[in-house]
Short mmCIF file of C-alpha atoms in Angstrom, two decimals:
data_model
loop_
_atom_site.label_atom_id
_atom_site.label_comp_id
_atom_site.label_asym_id
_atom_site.label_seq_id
_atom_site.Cartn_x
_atom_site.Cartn_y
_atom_site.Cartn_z
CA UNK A 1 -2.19 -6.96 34.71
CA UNK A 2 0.52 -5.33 32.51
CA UNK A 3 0.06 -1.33 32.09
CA UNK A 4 1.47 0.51 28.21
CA UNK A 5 0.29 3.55 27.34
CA UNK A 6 -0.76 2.75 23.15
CA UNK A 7 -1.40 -1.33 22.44
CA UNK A 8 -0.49 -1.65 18.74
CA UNK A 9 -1.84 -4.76 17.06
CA UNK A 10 -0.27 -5.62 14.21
CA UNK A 11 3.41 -5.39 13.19
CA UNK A 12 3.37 -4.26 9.54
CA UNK A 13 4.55 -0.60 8.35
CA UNK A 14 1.31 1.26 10.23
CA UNK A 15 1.95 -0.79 13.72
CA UNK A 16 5.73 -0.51 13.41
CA UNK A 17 6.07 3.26 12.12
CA UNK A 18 3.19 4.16 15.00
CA UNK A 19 5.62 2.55 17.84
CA UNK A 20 8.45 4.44 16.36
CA UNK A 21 7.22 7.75 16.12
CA UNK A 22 5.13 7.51 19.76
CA UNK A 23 8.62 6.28 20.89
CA UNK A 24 10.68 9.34 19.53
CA UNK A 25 7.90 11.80 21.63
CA UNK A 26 8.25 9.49 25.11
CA UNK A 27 5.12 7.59 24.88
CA UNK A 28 5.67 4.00 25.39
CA UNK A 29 4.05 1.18 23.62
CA UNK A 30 3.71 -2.57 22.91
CA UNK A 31 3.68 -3.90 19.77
CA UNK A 32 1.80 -7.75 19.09
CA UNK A 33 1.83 -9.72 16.17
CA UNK A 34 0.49 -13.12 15.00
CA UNK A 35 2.86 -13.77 12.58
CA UNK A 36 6.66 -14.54 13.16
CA UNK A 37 9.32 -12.12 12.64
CA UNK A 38 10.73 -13.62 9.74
CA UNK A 39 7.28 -13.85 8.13
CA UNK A 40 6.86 -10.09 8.09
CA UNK A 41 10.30 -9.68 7.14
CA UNK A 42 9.90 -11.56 3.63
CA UNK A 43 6.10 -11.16 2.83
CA UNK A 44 6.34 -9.40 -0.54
CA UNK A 45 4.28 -6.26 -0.34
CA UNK A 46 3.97 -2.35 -1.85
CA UNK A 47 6.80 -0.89 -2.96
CA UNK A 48 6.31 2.28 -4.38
CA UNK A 49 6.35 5.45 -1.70
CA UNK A 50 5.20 8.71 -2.30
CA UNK A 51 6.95 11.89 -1.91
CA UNK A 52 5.18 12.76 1.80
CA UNK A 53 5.80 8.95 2.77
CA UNK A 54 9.74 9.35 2.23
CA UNK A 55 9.72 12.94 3.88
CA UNK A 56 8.01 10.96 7.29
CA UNK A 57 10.83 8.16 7.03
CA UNK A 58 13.30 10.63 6.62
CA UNK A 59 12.04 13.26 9.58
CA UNK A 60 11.98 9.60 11.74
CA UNK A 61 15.74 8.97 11.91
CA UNK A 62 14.52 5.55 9.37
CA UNK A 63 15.85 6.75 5.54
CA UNK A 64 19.70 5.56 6.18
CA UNK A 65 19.07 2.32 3.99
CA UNK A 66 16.31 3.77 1.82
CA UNK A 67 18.51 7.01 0.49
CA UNK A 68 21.46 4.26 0.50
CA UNK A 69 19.58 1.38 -2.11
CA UNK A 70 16.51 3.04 -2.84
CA UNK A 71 15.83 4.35 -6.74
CA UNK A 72 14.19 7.95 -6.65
CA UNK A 73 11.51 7.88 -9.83
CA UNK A 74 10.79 11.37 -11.99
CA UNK A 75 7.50 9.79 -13.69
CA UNK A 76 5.71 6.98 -15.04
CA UNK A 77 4.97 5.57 -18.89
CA UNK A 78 1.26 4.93 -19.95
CA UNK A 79 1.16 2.67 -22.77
CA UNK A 80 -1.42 1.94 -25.07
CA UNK A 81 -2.72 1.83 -28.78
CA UNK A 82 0.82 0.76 -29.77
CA UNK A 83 2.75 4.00 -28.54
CA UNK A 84 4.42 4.58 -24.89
CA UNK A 85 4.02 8.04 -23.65
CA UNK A 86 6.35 9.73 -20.42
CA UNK A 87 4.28 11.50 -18.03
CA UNK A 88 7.34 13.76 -15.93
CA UNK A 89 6.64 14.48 -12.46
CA UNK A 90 9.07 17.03 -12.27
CA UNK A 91 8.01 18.92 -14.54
CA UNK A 92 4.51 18.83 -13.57
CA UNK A 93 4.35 18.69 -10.04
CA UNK A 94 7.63 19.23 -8.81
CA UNK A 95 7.59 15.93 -7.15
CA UNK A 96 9.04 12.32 -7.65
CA UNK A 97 8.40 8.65 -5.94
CA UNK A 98 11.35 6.09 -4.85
CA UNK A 99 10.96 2.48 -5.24
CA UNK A 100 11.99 0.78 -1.70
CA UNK A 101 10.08 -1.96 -0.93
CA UNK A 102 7.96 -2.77 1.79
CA UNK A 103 9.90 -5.62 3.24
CA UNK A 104 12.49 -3.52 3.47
CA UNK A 105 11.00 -1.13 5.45
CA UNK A 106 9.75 -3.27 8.12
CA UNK A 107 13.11 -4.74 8.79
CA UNK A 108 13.85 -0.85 9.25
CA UNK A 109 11.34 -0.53 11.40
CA UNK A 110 12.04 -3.72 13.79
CA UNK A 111 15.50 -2.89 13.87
CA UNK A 112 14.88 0.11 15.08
CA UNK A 113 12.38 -0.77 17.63
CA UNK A 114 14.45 -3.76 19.38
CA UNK A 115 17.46 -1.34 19.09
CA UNK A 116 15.62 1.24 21.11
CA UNK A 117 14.25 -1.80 23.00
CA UNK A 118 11.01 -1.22 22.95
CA UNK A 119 8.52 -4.41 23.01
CA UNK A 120 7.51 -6.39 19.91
CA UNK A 121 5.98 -9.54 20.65
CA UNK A 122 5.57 -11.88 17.37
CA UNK A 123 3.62 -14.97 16.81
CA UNK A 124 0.81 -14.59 19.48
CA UNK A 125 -2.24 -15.66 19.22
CA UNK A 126 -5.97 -15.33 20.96
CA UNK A 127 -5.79 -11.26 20.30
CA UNK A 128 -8.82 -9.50 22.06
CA UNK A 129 -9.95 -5.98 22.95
CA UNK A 130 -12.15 -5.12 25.64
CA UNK A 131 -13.05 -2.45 27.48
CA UNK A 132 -12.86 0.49 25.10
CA UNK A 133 -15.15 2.51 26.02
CA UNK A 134 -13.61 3.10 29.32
CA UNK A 135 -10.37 4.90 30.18
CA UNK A 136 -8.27 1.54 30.29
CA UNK A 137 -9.02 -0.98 27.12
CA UNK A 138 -7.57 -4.16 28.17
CA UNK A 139 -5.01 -5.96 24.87
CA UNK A 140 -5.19 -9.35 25.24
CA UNK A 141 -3.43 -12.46 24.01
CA UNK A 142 -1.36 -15.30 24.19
CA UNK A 143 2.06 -14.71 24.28
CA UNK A 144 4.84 -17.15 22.03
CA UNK A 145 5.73 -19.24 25.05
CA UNK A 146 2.09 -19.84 25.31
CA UNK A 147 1.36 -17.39 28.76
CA UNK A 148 -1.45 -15.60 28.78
CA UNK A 149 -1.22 -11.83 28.66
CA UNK A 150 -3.55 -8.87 29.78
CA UNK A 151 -2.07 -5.14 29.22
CA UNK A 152 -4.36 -1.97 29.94
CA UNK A 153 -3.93 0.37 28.06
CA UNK A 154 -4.73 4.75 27.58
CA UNK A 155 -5.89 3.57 23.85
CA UNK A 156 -5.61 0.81 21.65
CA UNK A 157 -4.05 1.11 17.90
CA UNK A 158 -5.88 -1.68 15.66
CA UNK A 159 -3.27 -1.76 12.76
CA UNK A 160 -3.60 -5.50 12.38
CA UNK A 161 -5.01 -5.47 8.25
CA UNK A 162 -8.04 -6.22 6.27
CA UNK A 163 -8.87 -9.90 8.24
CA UNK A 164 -7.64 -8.95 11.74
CA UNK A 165 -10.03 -7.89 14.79
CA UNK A 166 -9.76 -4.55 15.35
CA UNK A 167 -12.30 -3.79 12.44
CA UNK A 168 -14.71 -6.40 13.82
CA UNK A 169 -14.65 -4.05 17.67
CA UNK A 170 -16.03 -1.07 16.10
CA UNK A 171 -20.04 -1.58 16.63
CA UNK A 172 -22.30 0.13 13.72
CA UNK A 173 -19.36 0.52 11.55
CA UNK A 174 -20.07 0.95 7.34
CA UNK A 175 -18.55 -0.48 4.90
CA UNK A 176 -17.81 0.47 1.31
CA UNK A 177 -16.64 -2.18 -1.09
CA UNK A 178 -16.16 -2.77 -4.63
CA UNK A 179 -14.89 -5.86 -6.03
CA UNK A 180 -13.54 -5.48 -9.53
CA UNK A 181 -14.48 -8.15 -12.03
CA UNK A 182 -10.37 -8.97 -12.24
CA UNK A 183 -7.65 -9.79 -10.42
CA UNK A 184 -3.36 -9.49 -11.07
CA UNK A 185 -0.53 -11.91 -11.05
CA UNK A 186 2.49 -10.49 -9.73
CA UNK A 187 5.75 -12.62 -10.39
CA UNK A 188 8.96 -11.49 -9.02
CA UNK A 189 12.03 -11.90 -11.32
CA UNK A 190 15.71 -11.88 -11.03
CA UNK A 191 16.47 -9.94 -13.97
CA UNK A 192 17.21 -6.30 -14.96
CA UNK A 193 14.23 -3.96 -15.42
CA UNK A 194 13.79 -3.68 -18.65
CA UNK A 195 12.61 0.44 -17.93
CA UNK A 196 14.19 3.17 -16.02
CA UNK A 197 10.48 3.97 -14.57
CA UNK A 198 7.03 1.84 -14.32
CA UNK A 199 5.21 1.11 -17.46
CA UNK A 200 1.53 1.16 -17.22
CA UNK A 201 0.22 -0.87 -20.47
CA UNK A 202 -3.37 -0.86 -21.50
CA UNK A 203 -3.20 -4.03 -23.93
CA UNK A 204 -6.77 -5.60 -26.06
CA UNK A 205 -5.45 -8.55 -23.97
CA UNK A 206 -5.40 -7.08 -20.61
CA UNK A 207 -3.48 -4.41 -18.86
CA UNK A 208 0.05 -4.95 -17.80
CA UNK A 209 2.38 -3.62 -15.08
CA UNK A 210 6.13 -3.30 -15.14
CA UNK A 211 7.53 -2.26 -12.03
CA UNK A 212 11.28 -2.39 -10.27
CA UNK A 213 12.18 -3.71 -7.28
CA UNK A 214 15.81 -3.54 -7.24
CA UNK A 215 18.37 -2.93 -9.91
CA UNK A 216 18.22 -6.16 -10.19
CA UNK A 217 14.90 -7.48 -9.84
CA UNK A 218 12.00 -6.84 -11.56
CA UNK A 219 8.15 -6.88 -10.61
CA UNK A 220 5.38 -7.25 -13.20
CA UNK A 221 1.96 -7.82 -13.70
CA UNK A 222 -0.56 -9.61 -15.26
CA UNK A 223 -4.47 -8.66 -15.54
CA UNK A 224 -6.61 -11.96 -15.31
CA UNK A 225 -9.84 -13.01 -14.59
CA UNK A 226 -10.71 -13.08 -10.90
CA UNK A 227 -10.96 -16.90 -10.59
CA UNK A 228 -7.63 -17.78 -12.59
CA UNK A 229 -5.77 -20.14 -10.58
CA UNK A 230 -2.22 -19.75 -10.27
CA UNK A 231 -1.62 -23.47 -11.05
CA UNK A 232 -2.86 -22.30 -15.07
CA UNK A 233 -0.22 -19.74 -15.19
CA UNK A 234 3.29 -21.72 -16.10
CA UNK A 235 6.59 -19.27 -16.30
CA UNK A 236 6.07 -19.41 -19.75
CA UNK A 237 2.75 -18.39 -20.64
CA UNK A 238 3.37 -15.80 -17.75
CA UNK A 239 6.67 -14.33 -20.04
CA UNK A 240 4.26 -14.85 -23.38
CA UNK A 241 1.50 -12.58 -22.48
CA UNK A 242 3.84 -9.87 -21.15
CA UNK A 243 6.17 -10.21 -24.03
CA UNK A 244 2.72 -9.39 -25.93
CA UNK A 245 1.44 -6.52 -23.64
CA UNK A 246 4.50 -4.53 -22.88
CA UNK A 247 5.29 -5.44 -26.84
CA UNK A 248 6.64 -2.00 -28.94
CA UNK A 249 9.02 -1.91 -32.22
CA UNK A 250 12.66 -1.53 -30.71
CA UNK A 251 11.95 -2.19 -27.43
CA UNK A 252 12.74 -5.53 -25.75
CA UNK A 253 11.37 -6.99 -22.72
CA UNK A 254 14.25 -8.74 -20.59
CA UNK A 255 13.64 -12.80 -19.00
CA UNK A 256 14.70 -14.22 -16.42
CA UNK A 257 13.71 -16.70 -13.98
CA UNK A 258 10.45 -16.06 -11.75
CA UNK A 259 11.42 -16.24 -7.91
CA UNK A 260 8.18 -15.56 -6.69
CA UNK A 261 3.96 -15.68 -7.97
CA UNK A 262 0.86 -15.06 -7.42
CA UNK A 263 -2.81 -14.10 -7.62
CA UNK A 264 -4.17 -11.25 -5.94
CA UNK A 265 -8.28 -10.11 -5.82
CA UNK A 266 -8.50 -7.07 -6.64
CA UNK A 267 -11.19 -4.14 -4.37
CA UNK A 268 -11.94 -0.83 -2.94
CA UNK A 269 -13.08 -0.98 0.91
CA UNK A 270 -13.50 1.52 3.14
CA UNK A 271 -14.40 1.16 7.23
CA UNK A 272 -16.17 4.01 8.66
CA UNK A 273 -15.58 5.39 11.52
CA UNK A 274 -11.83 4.72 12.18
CA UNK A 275 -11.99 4.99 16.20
CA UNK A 276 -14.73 3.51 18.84
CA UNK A 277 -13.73 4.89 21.88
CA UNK A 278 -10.33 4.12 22.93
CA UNK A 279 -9.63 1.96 19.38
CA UNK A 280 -8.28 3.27 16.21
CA UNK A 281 -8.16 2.06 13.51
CA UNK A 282 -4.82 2.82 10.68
CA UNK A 283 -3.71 1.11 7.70
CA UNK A 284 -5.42 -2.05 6.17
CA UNK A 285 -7.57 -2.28 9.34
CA UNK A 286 -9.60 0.18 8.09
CA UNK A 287 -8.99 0.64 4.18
CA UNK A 288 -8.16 -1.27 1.04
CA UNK A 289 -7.43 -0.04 -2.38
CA UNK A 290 -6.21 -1.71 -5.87
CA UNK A 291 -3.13 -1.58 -6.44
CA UNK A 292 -2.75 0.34 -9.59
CA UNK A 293 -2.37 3.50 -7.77
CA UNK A 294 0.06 2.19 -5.33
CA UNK A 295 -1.66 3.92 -2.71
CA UNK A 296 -2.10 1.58 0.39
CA UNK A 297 1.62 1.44 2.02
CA UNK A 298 1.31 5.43 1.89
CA UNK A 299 -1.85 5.16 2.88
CA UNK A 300 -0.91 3.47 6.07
CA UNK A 301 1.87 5.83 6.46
CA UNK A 302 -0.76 8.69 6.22
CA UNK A 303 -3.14 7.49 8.52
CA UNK A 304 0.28 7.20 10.97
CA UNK A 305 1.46 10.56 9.88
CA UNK A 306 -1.82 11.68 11.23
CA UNK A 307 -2.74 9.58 14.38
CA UNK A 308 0.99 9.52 16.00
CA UNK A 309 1.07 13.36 16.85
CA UNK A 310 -2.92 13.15 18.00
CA UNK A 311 -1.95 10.07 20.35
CA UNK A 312 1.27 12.45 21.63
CA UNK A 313 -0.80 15.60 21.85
CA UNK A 314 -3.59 13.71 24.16
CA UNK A 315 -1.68 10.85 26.17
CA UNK A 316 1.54 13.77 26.76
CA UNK A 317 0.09 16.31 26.85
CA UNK A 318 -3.24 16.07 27.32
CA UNK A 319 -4.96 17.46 24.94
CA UNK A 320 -7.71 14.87 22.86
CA UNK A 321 -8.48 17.78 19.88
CA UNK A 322 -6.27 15.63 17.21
CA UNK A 323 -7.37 12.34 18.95
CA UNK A 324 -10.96 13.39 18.19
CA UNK A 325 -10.40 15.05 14.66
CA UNK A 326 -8.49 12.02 13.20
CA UNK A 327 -10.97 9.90 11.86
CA UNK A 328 -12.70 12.80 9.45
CA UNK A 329 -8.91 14.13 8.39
CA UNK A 330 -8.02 10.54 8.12
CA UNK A 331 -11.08 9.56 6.16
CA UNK A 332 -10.72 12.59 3.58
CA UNK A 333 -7.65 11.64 2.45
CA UNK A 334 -8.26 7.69 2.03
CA UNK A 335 -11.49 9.12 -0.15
CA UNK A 336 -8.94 10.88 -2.49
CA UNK A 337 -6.68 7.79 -2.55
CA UNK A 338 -9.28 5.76 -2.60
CA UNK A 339 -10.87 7.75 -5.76
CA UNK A 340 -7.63 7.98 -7.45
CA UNK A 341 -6.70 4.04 -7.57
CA UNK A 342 -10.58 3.48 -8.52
CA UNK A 343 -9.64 5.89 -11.52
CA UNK A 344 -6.48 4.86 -12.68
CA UNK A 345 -8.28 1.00 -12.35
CA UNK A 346 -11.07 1.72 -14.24
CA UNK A 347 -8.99 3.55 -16.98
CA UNK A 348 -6.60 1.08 -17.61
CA UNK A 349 -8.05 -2.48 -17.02
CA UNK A 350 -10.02 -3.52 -20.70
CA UNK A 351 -12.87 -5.58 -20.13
CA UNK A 352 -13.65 -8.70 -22.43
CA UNK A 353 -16.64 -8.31 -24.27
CA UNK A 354 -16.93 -4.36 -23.50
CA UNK A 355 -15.92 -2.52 -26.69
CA UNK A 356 -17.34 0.61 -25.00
CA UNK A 357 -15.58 0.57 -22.25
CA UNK A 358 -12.51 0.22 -23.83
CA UNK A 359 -12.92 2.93 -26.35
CA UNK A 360 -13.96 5.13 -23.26
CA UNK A 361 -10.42 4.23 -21.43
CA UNK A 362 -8.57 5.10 -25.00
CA UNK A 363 -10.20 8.59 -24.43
CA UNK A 364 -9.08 8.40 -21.18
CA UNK A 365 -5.57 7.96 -21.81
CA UNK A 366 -5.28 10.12 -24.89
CA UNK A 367 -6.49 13.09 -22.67
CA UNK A 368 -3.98 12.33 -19.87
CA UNK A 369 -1.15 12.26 -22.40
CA UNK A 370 -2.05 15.01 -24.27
CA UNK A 371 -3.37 17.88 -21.99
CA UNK A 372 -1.12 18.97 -19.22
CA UNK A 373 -3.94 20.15 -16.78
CA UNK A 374 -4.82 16.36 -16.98
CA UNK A 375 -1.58 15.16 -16.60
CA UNK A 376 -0.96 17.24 -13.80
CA UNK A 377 -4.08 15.99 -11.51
CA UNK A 378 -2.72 12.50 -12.39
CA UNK A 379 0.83 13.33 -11.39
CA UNK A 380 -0.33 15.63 -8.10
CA UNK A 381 -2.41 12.04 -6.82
CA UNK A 382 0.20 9.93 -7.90
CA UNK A 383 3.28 11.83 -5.84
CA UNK A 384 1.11 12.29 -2.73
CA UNK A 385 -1.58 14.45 -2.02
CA UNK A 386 -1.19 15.74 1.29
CA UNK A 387 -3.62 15.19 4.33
CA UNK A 388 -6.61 18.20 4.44
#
């Protein structure tokens, strides 16, 4: 049997920033994956980071292409009732966001951990745990070549997402879910953001979501009803209902052709507790949240943040006190994320056939764009709100 010291499962941003960080403190680890490199090099993902999550890449030796192509954001625009309003984080908070997306940051990360050689082994299959409760959990699977492997391990990192098994190995765990009644279609574009910062739109029709992903590319969204198939949605009615959402006198939204689409659910769901034993869980593993907050790549950069200098602390040094305090600290600050993207969903997503509703997220967004107190709270969640 093979011997590590953490067995990360999962080779997205929480499983590849974990490796990094134990790596930079001398604790070695091994990285598996079921997907191929080049899959989690090109899956289109998050790509919005908060303040704290830039500070982390930064402090980890990762920011050299980030501060090189990345595009550092002062606020956001809510839209709505006909008139765009600026929300300025700067002035509110102090803080901004930078748009560098996901994908982006994995390659980082993988470059990083094959240049400091450390273990990542893609497209396995077979994953199992076993194990934890004793002082080596056993990481199994079958290797690319098709070998069988069996590591033990001090602990076990289950950053494998929402439908991997790490989640599954916690006995007696609780779940909190909400499915919204909705769902978004996110195309990618090659064309020129029409906006120097996101515009949030809260349209009769449905909200809408213009985002950047390079100077070059633009991201947008589409509210539609949760069982819209993607097959209905042609370019053009795509470009027809944004042209009618993002739609203000003197402002025009720029074409081009749509690279990439697609349908995503959208829910809240939280896992509780985030360790058994010799497991924890980070990332999607043990959390999901909407997207309208753009709150679960920092999220999973949190729960890292967190769990990288309680793994050091214990399997270095020896000390389990942040080992054993990470699932409540983790856990208060995915409530407050989690809260926040529930908000800033429920505010901005019209319902059909809910007049109240609607006039209630009007109210909503008048406050936020009218009294600074409430345009603070909004900007303090939306920069970051640092672990408790």
């Amino acid at each position: 049997m093979e011997r590590t010291q953490v067995g990360i499962i999962g080779a997205g941003p929480a499983g590849l920033l974990l490796s990094h960080l134990l790596a930079l403190a001398g604790v070695e680890s091994v990285v598996v994956e079921l997907r191929s490199r080049e899959h989690c090099e090109q899956r289109q993902r998050a790509g919005l980071l908060e303040h704290g999550t830039v500070a982390t890449l930064r402090a980890a030796g990762l920011a050299g292409r980030l501060d090189a192509q990345s595009v550092e954001h002062g606020g956001i625009y809510l839209q709505y009732a006909g008139e765009r309003h600026h929300l300025d984080f700067r002035d509110l908070v102090d803080r901004t966001v930078t748009i560098y997306a996901q994908t982006e940051i994995v390659k980082d990360l993988i470059a990083a951990r094959l240049a400091a050689g450390q273990r990542l082994d893609f497209s396995v299959s077979a994953t199992a745990v076993s194990d934890l409760d004793g002082p080596r959990p056993v990481l199994r699977y079958v290797d690319a070549s098709g070998a069988a492997r069996a590591i033990a391990c001090d602990v076990i990192a289950g950053c494998d997402g929402f439908h991997g098994i790490s989640r599954a190995a916690v006995p007696d765990v609780v779940a909190y879910e909400r499915v919204y009644p909705f769902s978004w279609l996110g195309i990618i574009a090659d064309v020129a953001p029409s906006t120097d910062e996101l515009i949030y739109a809260h349209h009769p029709d449905g909200f809408a979501l213009h985002s950047i992903r390079t100077p070059h590319v633009s991201r947008l969204y589409l509210q539609v009803p949760a069982d819209d198939a993607i097959e209905a949605w042609s370019d053009e009615r795509i470009w027809e209902n944004l042209q009618r959402r993002f739609a203000l006198p003197g402002w025009t939204l720029r074409e081009g052709p749509v690279r990439e689409k697609a349908i995503t659910p959208m829910r809240s769901f939280v896992s509780s507790p985030m360790r058994h034993g010799r497991l924890f869980l980070a990332g999607d593993a043990a959390h999901i949240v909407p997207p309208t907050g753009a709150k679960g790549l920092n999220l999973a950069v949190s729960d890292v943040a967190l769990l990288a200098p309680a793994l050091i602390a214990w399997l270095r040094d020896g000390d389990p006190s942040l080992a054993d305090a990470y699932p409540a600290a983790a856990l208060r600050r995915v409530w407050r994320a989690t809260h926040f993207s529930w908000w800033m969903t429920r505010m901005l997503h019209p319902l059909p056939g809910d007049p109240f509703t609607t006039q209630l997220q009007l109210a909503q967004l008048r406050y936020v764009t009218t009294s600074r107190p409430a345009a603070t709270t909004l900007a303090e969640n939306y920069t970051g709100v640092a672990p408790a």
